[in-house]
Amino acid sequence: MSTAPATDQVRPAFRDVALGTREVEVEHRADGVIHVRSPYRLDPYPVRLTDRLVQWAEQKPDHVFLAGRDPADPDRWRTFTYAETLDRVRRIGTALLARHLTPDRPIVILSGNDLEHALLGLAAQYAGIPYAPVSPAYSLISSDYAKLRYIVELVTPGLIFAGDGEAFGDAIAAVRPAGCDVVITRNPRPEQDAALFEALCATEPDEQVDAANAAVTPDTIAKFMFTSGSTGMPKGVINTQRMLTSNQEMIAWSFPYFRDEPPVLLDWAPWNHTAGGNHNFGIALYNGGTLYIDDGNPTPAGIGRTVRNLRAVSPTWYFNVPKGYEALLPHLREDRALRDSFFKDLKILFYAGAGMAQHIWDELDALAIQACGARLLRLCGFGATETGPFALILLWDAEAGHLGIPAPEVDIKLVPNGTKLEARIKSPSVMPGYWRQRDLTAEAFDEEGYYMLGDAMAFADPDDPSAGLLFDGRVKEDFKLDTGTWVNVGPLRGAFIDHFAPYVSDVVVAGLNQDYISTLVFVDVNNCRRLAGLGADASLADVVNHPAVRAEFHARLKSFAAKATGSSNRVARLMLQDEAPSIDRHEMTDKGSLNQRAVLENRAADVAALYAEPPDHRILTLDRAP
């Protein structure tokens, strides 16, 4: 299908790419509930995700499936073809079965993305043994290991794996249950009594591992994916084989060009998150593509490695969060060779995690046009850890906040909730529940078996359902001012971040039962340092208290208020935070998302200061110079 809008007569067209069809069915019920569904059915999909590994190992054994930088020689890529991957998966699977691992004694993986993690996870799935990839932050950043200990006590592992025995040594010692094996890739500590990963790979495979694979059914647990803990301790989302394979078939329906052009991905997204570990990893495996593991990330410390990798790899589908694209922009702008390599084969820019600011979109357009003479579609999807994650897909050019349409066999149920429509979902990729948490499972589903997302959605065009759905905020985050006026936090937060870009990282909205809205603002430290002319060693407190930073935020507070239409979207005061959000206090998830409620609770004194009269020197107000 042509992806260029019919009305676009001035700007260059989008690069042509085959995408799914933009159609929906809508059912209005007498009780006000609305169902939005795709009119299409999924093609048959495999029983097991690893069936695709077996298929590609037979059909194109020498095609490279996985590639990662060699820790001992970062200039060299280590690669595994599909045939080599299957051979190691069968070997490792045999070794795992010998340890009598089960759903009650699964595997916990502490370390991040690398080839050993990939092989171990695939081997566990092949042998029908669940595994739980856990955020490395719970081992390396947390000071008390509270979340890690909670997860280990919940899943009762029979084996713990970490890439580096020294780096993860303290965490392993703090949480390792009695009788639990440990496997390490390198640097084992003497007291760990650990097996080396290479020993698993040296195991001779036998017929038992293939028999175990044949016994895997669509209901077999593939993995436990832990939510990021934005509402407290993480919940263990049961991921079955059906969830993984049906989700990948939905993605393949959305991007049919994968069938003709096996995707090439360079991806850093953490595998302990559903986006990286299920969505992105699965795209390469399911479609016979190649996954280059990006050892970088969108941080000042990691973006250089991502740039180096992009000089070596030209992806055909690229995923990032908005901050990641923003971090790439100066490198793409200044390095023509990098720009040409990045855009050479690229068909889709995919983003998730937040809305993309317009200035980022505009510059990506300009750079793509310079490199290849066309714009690239910037698409996104919507889902949750509990939905596999894929549920809705945006298949056309649209503004931030647009979620698109339901994928085939996804039923979105919109339930009136005050002034909003609360979204619930049913599909083959929705979880059966939370592991060993029946009470939380019961609370997650309504009386008709729909998973309750907790998000609100709205029609982009009430007269044309095929125009798709918009994100309309979190149902539980919205509040009323003391005048009875509703404040829709999600849209307000997005507008605030966009207006204050690039100097704000995130914002928490306050004002429950107050006369006006105030905000606690977490600044983008690097951009604010540059604004203030400060060096990299300047502290967060130095940055937020610098006169140039305060003056800029005060000016933008006034211009933001000038655009407000009333008290529901007019921010009257703000406080720049001089303490970063804490993962141990549940203020921040390991993927960088803010828990609004936890921040408001933990920083109640700051919230009180926002409404104190007269406001102290830390507060920026509309009617007082900084």
XYZ file of C-alpha atoms in Angstrom:
626
model
C 0.000 0.000 0.000
C 1.149 3.568 -0.540
C 1.994 5.333 2.686
C 2.100 8.905 1.383
C -0.862 11.024 2.525
C -3.012 12.092 -0.454
C -2.995 15.680 0.767
C 0.769 15.927 1.179
C 1.742 18.036 -1.855
C 4.692 19.953 -0.416
C 6.788 17.735 1.822
C 8.542 14.696 0.331
C 6.581 11.456 0.435
C 7.199 8.675 2.895
C 9.431 5.797 1.860
C 7.104 3.118 0.502
C 6.565 0.112 2.768
C 3.905 -2.601 2.971
C 1.780 -2.245 6.104
C -1.391 -3.797 7.506
C -4.866 -2.569 6.656
C -6.499 0.344 8.491
C -9.966 -1.003 9.321
C -11.993 -1.495 12.498
C -15.394 -2.724 13.616
C -17.309 -0.869 16.348
C -20.132 -2.173 18.522
C -22.150 0.196 20.733
C -23.914 -1.511 23.639
C -27.029 -0.247 25.363
C -25.128 0.273 28.633
C -22.747 2.746 26.949
C -19.889 0.276 26.540
C -18.145 0.420 23.156
C -16.178 -2.444 21.591
C -13.515 -1.683 19.002
C -12.106 -4.653 17.074
C -10.217 -5.547 13.942
C -12.293 -7.270 11.247
C -9.364 -9.613 10.508
C -8.340 -12.963 11.937
C -4.786 -14.056 12.539
C -3.179 -16.612 10.275
C -2.239 -19.866 12.058
C 0.731 -19.320 14.352
C 3.186 -21.788 15.907
C 2.575 -23.699 19.122
C 5.971 -22.605 20.443
C 8.082 -19.556 19.690
C 11.114 -21.834 19.303
C 9.313 -23.603 16.434
C 10.488 -20.648 14.378
C 14.079 -21.329 15.457
C 13.730 -24.924 14.259
C 12.118 -23.740 11.019
C 14.837 -21.242 10.136
C 17.604 -23.641 11.171
C 16.225 -26.044 8.560
C 15.403 -23.500 5.836
C 18.388 -21.137 6.103
C 20.884 -22.634 8.533
C 23.725 -20.240 7.671
C 21.724 -17.002 8.077
C 23.004 -14.978 11.042
C 20.375 -14.751 13.770
C 22.228 -13.213 16.735
C 25.216 -10.907 16.914
C 26.824 -9.182 19.873
C 30.047 -7.376 20.666
C 32.770 -9.567 22.155
C 33.452 -8.375 25.747
C 37.103 -9.374 25.334
C 37.445 -7.569 21.979
C 34.724 -4.897 21.535
C 35.808 -4.302 17.931
C 34.681 -7.836 17.008
C 31.124 -9.105 16.553
C 30.374 -12.601 17.801
C 27.660 -14.184 15.663
C 25.405 -17.228 15.755
C 23.590 -18.570 12.723
C 20.189 -20.183 13.102
C 21.768 -23.648 12.912
C 24.433 -22.757 15.481
C 21.809 -21.232 17.775
C 19.615 -24.336 17.661
C 22.608 -26.572 18.372
C 23.509 -24.598 21.486
C 19.887 -24.328 22.572
C 19.568 -28.138 22.522
C 22.849 -28.528 24.440
C 21.931 -25.967 27.094
C 18.393 -27.351 27.318
C 19.786 -30.818 28.061
C 21.927 -29.369 30.855
C 18.940 -27.512 32.302
C 16.746 -30.628 32.337
C 19.454 -32.447 34.292
C 19.005 -29.865 37.045
C 15.314 -30.777 37.421
C 14.101 -27.225 36.890
C 10.330 -26.699 36.803
C 7.794 -23.842 37.024
C 8.227 -24.093 40.797
C 12.038 -24.050 40.413
C 12.587 -21.822 37.353
C 15.556 -19.773 36.191
C 16.230 -16.192 37.250
C 18.474 -14.104 34.969
C 20.057 -11.130 36.704
C 22.196 -9.631 33.940
C 21.258 -7.712 30.823
C 21.247 -8.300 27.082
C 24.007 -10.489 25.706
C 24.413 -13.656 23.649
C 24.533 -15.933 26.692
C 21.278 -14.460 28.014
C 19.653 -15.027 24.622
C 20.826 -18.632 24.343
C 19.825 -19.484 27.909
C 16.347 -17.992 27.477
C 15.747 -19.830 24.209
C 17.032 -23.097 25.704
C 14.714 -22.731 28.672
C 11.750 -22.196 26.366
C 12.782 -25.131 24.169
C 12.911 -27.419 27.218
C 9.680 -26.065 28.702
C 11.340 -24.436 31.710
C 10.144 -20.938 32.682
C 12.652 -18.185 33.291
C 12.452 -14.703 34.757
C 14.660 -11.952 33.298
C 15.120 -9.391 36.072
C 16.196 -5.780 35.775
C 19.972 -5.518 36.367
C 19.217 -2.316 38.282
C 17.759 -4.410 41.092
C 21.215 -5.961 41.531
C 23.581 -3.153 40.543
C 21.828 0.103 41.528
C 19.566 -0.811 44.420
C 21.241 -0.482 47.802
C 19.001 -2.884 49.702
C 18.090 -5.521 47.068
C 14.487 -5.266 48.262
C 12.877 -5.760 44.845
C 15.313 -8.487 43.855
C 14.763 -10.336 47.121
C 11.008 -10.040 46.682
C 11.182 -11.519 43.165
C 13.444 -14.396 44.215
C 11.182 -15.263 47.153
C 8.157 -15.160 44.854
C 9.497 -17.419 42.086
C 11.750 -19.726 44.231
C 14.364 -20.306 41.507
C 16.366 -23.456 41.067
C 19.034 -21.631 39.077
C 20.361 -18.064 39.027
C 22.343 -16.815 36.034
C 24.524 -13.723 35.735
C 26.980 -12.719 33.054
C 29.625 -11.445 35.453
C 30.060 -13.224 38.767
C 32.023 -10.375 40.291
C 29.653 -7.552 39.326
C 26.579 -9.477 40.487
C 28.320 -11.244 43.351
C 26.903 -9.203 46.229
C 23.366 -9.476 44.884
C 23.649 -13.244 44.419
C 25.002 -13.664 47.945
C 22.172 -11.550 49.350
C 19.264 -13.408 47.731
C 20.404 -16.919 46.724
C 18.085 -19.557 48.220
C 19.432 -22.781 49.694
C 19.873 -25.450 47.027
C 19.809 -22.960 44.140
C 22.432 -23.453 41.417
C 24.386 -20.529 40.006
C 25.717 -20.231 36.449
C 28.181 -17.483 35.492
C 29.650 -16.522 32.122
C 32.864 -15.010 33.510
C 34.586 -13.820 36.705
C 33.018 -16.258 39.186
C 33.750 -15.655 42.838
C 35.280 -18.628 44.658
C 32.476 -18.734 47.219
C 29.746 -18.833 44.554
C 30.171 -22.537 43.760
C 29.060 -21.635 40.254
C 29.073 -23.519 36.985
C 30.403 -21.766 33.912
C 28.069 -21.101 31.015
C 30.497 -22.713 28.575
C 30.022 -26.005 30.434
C 26.293 -25.906 29.604
C 27.151 -25.351 25.944
C 29.524 -28.348 26.019
C 26.753 -30.713 27.164
C 25.956 -33.402 24.607
C 22.271 -33.085 23.635
C 20.055 -36.141 23.965
C 16.571 -37.178 22.922
C 15.077 -36.033 26.238
C 15.445 -32.371 25.316
C 13.533 -32.883 22.068
C 10.867 -34.867 23.918
C 10.572 -32.019 26.423
C 10.192 -29.570 23.541
C 7.457 -31.694 21.964
C 5.561 -31.591 25.273
C 5.444 -27.775 25.276
C 1.894 -26.550 24.596
C 0.365 -23.108 23.966
C -0.411 -22.924 27.704
C 3.136 -23.760 28.820
C 4.740 -20.923 30.772
C 7.576 -19.440 28.736
C 8.721 -16.779 31.183
C 7.763 -14.525 34.035
C 7.994 -10.872 33.006
C 8.039 -8.550 35.969
C 6.252 -5.250 35.788
C 8.499 -2.319 36.485
C 7.098 -1.780 39.947
C 5.543 1.615 39.279
C 2.908 0.915 41.925
C 5.130 -0.790 44.487
C 6.718 -4.223 44.263
C 6.884 -5.786 40.781
C 4.185 -8.265 39.752
C 5.137 -11.493 37.985
C 3.250 -11.576 34.681
C 2.847 -15.138 33.410
C 3.846 -15.284 29.727
C 2.625 -18.406 27.936
C 3.741 -19.649 24.558
C 0.374 -18.617 23.115
C 0.961 -15.052 24.287
C 4.325 -14.883 22.552
C 3.372 -16.518 19.259
C -0.005 -14.813 18.799
C 1.624 -11.470 19.586
C 4.280 -12.026 16.957
C 1.640 -12.981 14.377
C -0.144 -9.689 15.148
C 3.128 -7.836 14.547
C 3.764 -9.747 11.303
C 0.251 -8.794 10.110
C 1.047 -5.149 10.848
C 4.411 -5.225 9.033
C 3.977 -7.618 6.094
C 7.223 -6.366 4.584
C 8.958 -8.603 7.152
C 7.821 -11.627 5.128
C 9.590 -10.385 1.994
C 12.543 -8.746 3.716
C 13.637 -10.487 6.950
C 14.168 -7.642 9.422
C 17.562 -6.438 10.563
C 17.478 -4.917 14.033
C 20.051 -3.155 16.166
C 18.428 -2.947 19.559
C 19.365 -1.971 23.097
C 15.910 -2.289 24.760
C 16.290 -4.387 27.943
C 15.055 -7.959 27.750
C 13.598 -7.775 31.242
C 10.993 -5.447 29.685
C 8.311 -6.765 27.405
C 9.186 -4.290 24.616
C 12.754 -5.515 24.270
C 12.457 -9.099 25.454
C 9.197 -10.057 23.736
C 8.363 -7.525 21.019
C 11.768 -6.695 19.538
C 13.628 -9.963 20.142
C 10.613 -11.851 18.832
C 10.449 -9.793 15.616
C 13.897 -11.037 14.569
C 13.257 -14.674 15.521
C 9.689 -14.979 14.234
C 10.501 -13.490 10.827
C 13.865 -15.109 10.209
C 15.764 -11.876 10.684
C 18.954 -10.781 12.396
C 19.259 -9.144 15.807
C 22.384 -7.138 16.557
C 22.574 -6.587 20.308
C 23.348 -2.932 20.926
C 25.640 -2.625 23.947
C 24.863 1.093 24.092
C 21.827 2.987 25.324
C 20.360 6.515 25.167
C 22.451 7.952 28.004
C 25.517 10.196 27.836
C 27.634 7.173 28.798
C 26.007 4.783 26.334
C 25.077 6.759 23.236
C 28.639 6.602 21.871
C 28.475 2.801 21.729
C 25.110 2.947 19.953
C 26.574 5.330 17.379
C 29.562 3.027 16.830
C 27.190 0.100 16.282
C 25.006 2.068 13.862
C 28.082 2.776 11.778
C 28.459 -0.987 11.362
C 24.801 -2.010 11.000
C 22.071 -0.598 8.749
C 18.751 -1.651 10.320
C 15.544 -2.117 8.350
C 13.332 -1.525 11.428
C 14.498 0.618 14.336
C 13.117 0.951 17.839
C 13.871 3.616 20.409
C 12.292 5.723 23.095
C 11.875 9.452 22.354
C 14.871 10.330 24.522
C 16.901 7.838 22.515
C 16.037 9.506 19.232
C 16.831 12.872 20.783
C 20.227 11.582 21.918
C 20.958 10.329 18.381
C 20.062 13.584 16.642
C 23.342 15.503 17.117
C 25.341 12.507 15.865
C 23.103 12.038 12.824
C 23.227 15.766 12.177
C 27.028 16.056 12.322
C 28.130 12.745 10.778
C 27.020 12.277 7.166
C 28.433 8.741 6.913
C 26.470 7.722 10.003
C 23.345 9.408 8.660
C 23.621 7.655 5.305
C 24.232 4.272 6.947
C 21.348 4.684 9.388
C 18.739 5.623 6.788
C 20.051 3.463 3.917
C 17.792 0.418 4.403
C 15.466 1.750 7.091
C 11.718 1.468 6.486
C 10.166 2.274 9.886
C 11.129 4.372 12.910
C 9.271 2.836 15.842
C 8.962 4.515 19.210
C 7.403 3.674 22.556
C 7.426 4.716 26.184
C 6.223 8.284 25.660
C 5.009 10.706 23.038
C 7.579 12.089 20.614
C 8.137 15.851 20.842
C 7.484 17.703 17.597
C 10.998 19.149 17.300
C 12.429 15.622 17.314
C 9.979 14.541 14.601
C 10.829 17.544 12.450
C 14.574 16.997 12.589
C 14.264 13.261 11.923
C 12.252 14.170 8.836
C 14.900 16.631 7.673
C 17.755 14.186 8.224
C 15.945 11.348 6.452
C 15.263 13.583 3.461
C 18.946 14.531 3.318
C 20.014 10.884 3.461
C 17.498 9.107 1.256
C 15.218 11.721 -0.278
C 12.141 10.553 1.612
C 10.529 10.764 5.017
C 10.195 7.666 7.180
C 7.006 6.752 8.971
C 7.366 7.100 12.748
C 4.999 4.511 14.121
C 4.158 3.313 17.593
C 2.116 0.680 19.334
C 0.317 0.375 22.598
C 0.118 -2.413 25.111
C 1.321 -3.580 28.487
C 3.438 -6.301 30.018
C 0.151 -8.089 30.657
C -0.818 -8.001 26.948
C 2.314 -9.508 25.508
C 2.762 -6.411 24.848
C 1.322 -5.776 21.367
C -2.359 -4.705 21.277
C -2.862 -1.559 19.186
C -0.786 -0.383 16.250
C -0.472 2.982 14.531
C -0.041 2.328 10.799
C -0.041 5.903 9.493
C 1.534 9.265 10.198
C -0.112 10.883 13.228
C 0.681 13.161 16.129
C 1.999 11.984 19.489
C -0.611 10.371 21.688
C -2.213 8.447 18.824
C -2.459 4.720 19.572
C -3.807 3.485 16.253
C -6.202 0.546 15.874
C -6.551 -2.894 17.471
C -4.512 -5.695 15.948
C -6.374 -8.768 14.666
C -8.182 -10.713 17.420
C -7.718 -7.836 19.894
C -10.995 -6.635 21.425
C -10.830 -3.208 23.071
C -13.698 -2.584 25.479
C -14.300 1.084 26.324
C -16.271 1.528 29.545
C -17.684 4.912 30.614
C -15.820 6.114 33.711
C -16.757 9.656 34.708
C -15.900 11.861 31.765
C -13.661 9.247 30.158
C -13.707 5.864 28.465
C -11.699 3.318 30.437
C -9.951 0.785 28.198
C -10.013 -2.961 28.784
C -8.692 -5.692 26.532
C -9.221 -9.322 25.591
C -6.975 -11.195 23.149
C -4.967 -14.432 22.867
C -1.907 -12.485 23.992
C -3.347 -11.376 27.343
C -1.775 -13.034 30.378
C -3.577 -15.747 32.335
C -2.604 -13.948 35.538
C 0.150 -12.974 37.962
C 2.373 -15.737 39.309
C 1.317 -16.856 42.794
C -0.764 -13.689 43.274
C -4.387 -14.737 42.894
C -5.747 -11.648 44.614
C -3.953 -9.319 42.191
C -5.043 -11.485 39.273
C -8.686 -11.248 40.333
C -8.411 -7.466 40.623
C -6.896 -7.185 37.131
C -9.868 -8.613 35.198
C -13.472 -7.496 34.988
C -16.545 -9.721 35.193
C -16.355 -10.477 31.461
C -12.690 -11.529 31.558
C -11.241 -8.333 30.088
C -7.880 -7.173 31.406
C -8.267 -3.679 32.858
C -5.433 -1.528 31.544
C -6.097 1.433 33.825
C -5.783 3.757 30.833
C -8.408 5.921 29.185
C -8.829 6.184 25.421
C -10.798 8.448 23.101
C -11.688 8.317 19.419
C -9.496 10.515 17.243
C -12.597 11.168 15.126
C -15.928 10.100 16.672
C -17.440 9.958 13.185
C -14.679 7.764 11.749
C -13.526 4.884 13.999
C -10.832 3.912 11.468
C -9.074 7.153 12.476
C -8.073 5.194 15.569
C -7.832 5.790 19.289
C -5.990 8.389 21.325
C -4.385 7.969 24.739
C -6.502 9.914 27.228
C -4.500 9.519 30.425
C -4.378 7.135 33.352
C -7.785 6.713 34.963
C -6.416 6.731 38.514
C -4.084 9.710 38.023
C -6.793 12.251 37.222
C -8.108 14.438 40.045
C -10.398 17.356 40.787
C -9.475 20.836 41.930
C -11.445 22.255 44.850
C -13.758 23.899 42.310
C -14.839 20.458 41.085
C -12.898 20.886 37.834
C -11.329 17.682 36.515
C -7.611 17.699 35.706
C -6.647 15.149 33.047
C -3.079 14.430 34.076
C -1.889 12.461 31.041
C -2.555 15.083 28.344
C -1.431 17.916 30.642
C 1.815 16.128 31.475
C 2.527 15.509 27.788
C 1.826 19.117 26.859
C 4.023 20.360 29.712
C 6.987 18.179 28.696
C 6.635 19.242 25.073
C 6.473 22.947 25.967
C 9.478 22.800 28.299
C 11.608 20.601 25.994
C 14.514 20.019 25.950
C 15.048 21.118 29.550
C 12.638 18.794 31.346
C 13.017 15.063 31.856
C 9.674 14.430 33.562
C 7.037 16.132 35.654
C 4.612 15.225 38.412
C 1.294 17.075 38.522
C -0.193 18.140 41.882
C -3.417 19.897 42.838
C -5.888 17.431 44.372
C -8.498 19.511 46.252
C -6.454 22.674 45.677
C -7.363 25.871 43.861
C -4.767 25.535 41.104
C -2.302 23.108 39.494
C 1.367 22.932 40.491
C 4.184 20.679 39.350
C 7.316 18.993 40.653
C 9.798 19.105 37.772
C 12.738 16.789 37.109
C 15.104 18.574 34.759
C 17.127 17.182 31.877
C 20.461 17.637 33.596
C 22.681 17.710 30.524
C 20.633 20.253 28.593
C 20.239 22.429 31.683
C 23.981 22.281 32.335
C 24.581 23.564 28.828
C 21.961 26.288 29.312
C 23.747 27.420 32.481
C 27.237 27.067 31.030
C 28.177 24.582 33.766
C 30.614 21.700 33.462
C 29.816 18.002 33.644
C 30.854 17.938 37.314
C 28.137 20.426 38.347
C 25.701 18.851 40.804
C 21.973 18.613 40.285
C 21.481 21.212 43.002
C 23.895 23.590 41.243
C 21.959 23.127 38.000
C 18.413 23.698 39.288
C 19.454 26.712 41.370
C 21.367 28.436 38.571
C 19.803 31.802 37.645
C 19.785 31.016 33.909
C 17.919 27.750 34.456
C 15.385 29.325 36.799
C 14.843 32.242 34.419
C 14.204 29.883 31.493
C 11.712 27.814 33.456
C 9.953 30.918 34.728
C 9.611 32.293 31.186
C 8.209 29.000 29.953
C 5.840 28.729 32.902
C 4.365 32.082 31.868
C 4.133 31.182 28.167
C 2.572 27.805 29.020
C -0.037 29.504 31.190
C -0.775 31.954 28.380
C -1.908 29.026 26.218
C -4.192 27.562 28.904
C -7.924 27.469 28.334
C -8.838 27.347 32.026
C -7.862 26.060 35.452
C -7.828 22.441 34.245
C -4.661 22.985 32.182
C -3.097 26.112 33.696
C -0.002 25.432 35.814
C 0.481 28.224 38.336
C 3.596 27.098 40.200
C 6.499 24.711 39.833
C 9.438 23.471 41.860
C 12.633 22.184 40.253
C 13.707 19.033 42.073
C 17.289 18.895 43.343
C 17.053 15.186 44.169
C 16.657 12.596 41.421
C 13.810 10.060 41.693
C 14.727 6.976 43.700
C 14.284 3.405 42.529
C 14.420 2.106 46.128
C 11.597 4.434 47.185
C 9.505 3.261 44.199
C 9.598 6.749 42.642
C 11.191 5.493 39.452
C 11.014 2.208 37.631
C 14.140 0.584 36.266
C 13.196 1.805 32.773
C 13.001 5.407 33.939
C 9.230 5.871 34.239
C 7.978 7.953 37.132
C 5.503 6.633 39.650
C 3.442 9.800 40.108
C 1.760 8.609 43.280
C 4.999 7.582 44.995
C 6.670 10.908 44.157
C 3.727 12.855 45.580
C 3.715 10.736 48.736
C 7.484 10.747 49.304
C 7.794 14.462 48.601
C 4.738 15.596 50.487
C 6.745 18.436 52.040
C 7.565 19.787 48.580
C 3.920 19.526 47.546
C 2.944 21.443 50.683
C 5.531 24.106 49.830
C 3.927 24.568 46.413
C 0.724 25.688 48.140
C 2.231 27.587 51.079
C 1.672 31.328 51.404
C 3.864 33.117 50.826
C 5.808 30.622 48.689
C 9.467 30.188 49.602
C 12.392 30.982 47.302
C 12.403 27.526 45.665
C 8.979 27.978 44.066
C 8.600 29.558 40.636
C 5.258 31.339 40.305
C 3.513 33.226 37.535
C 3.440 36.516 39.407
C 6.926 36.602 40.935
C 10.297 36.916 39.241
C 12.750 34.102 40.013
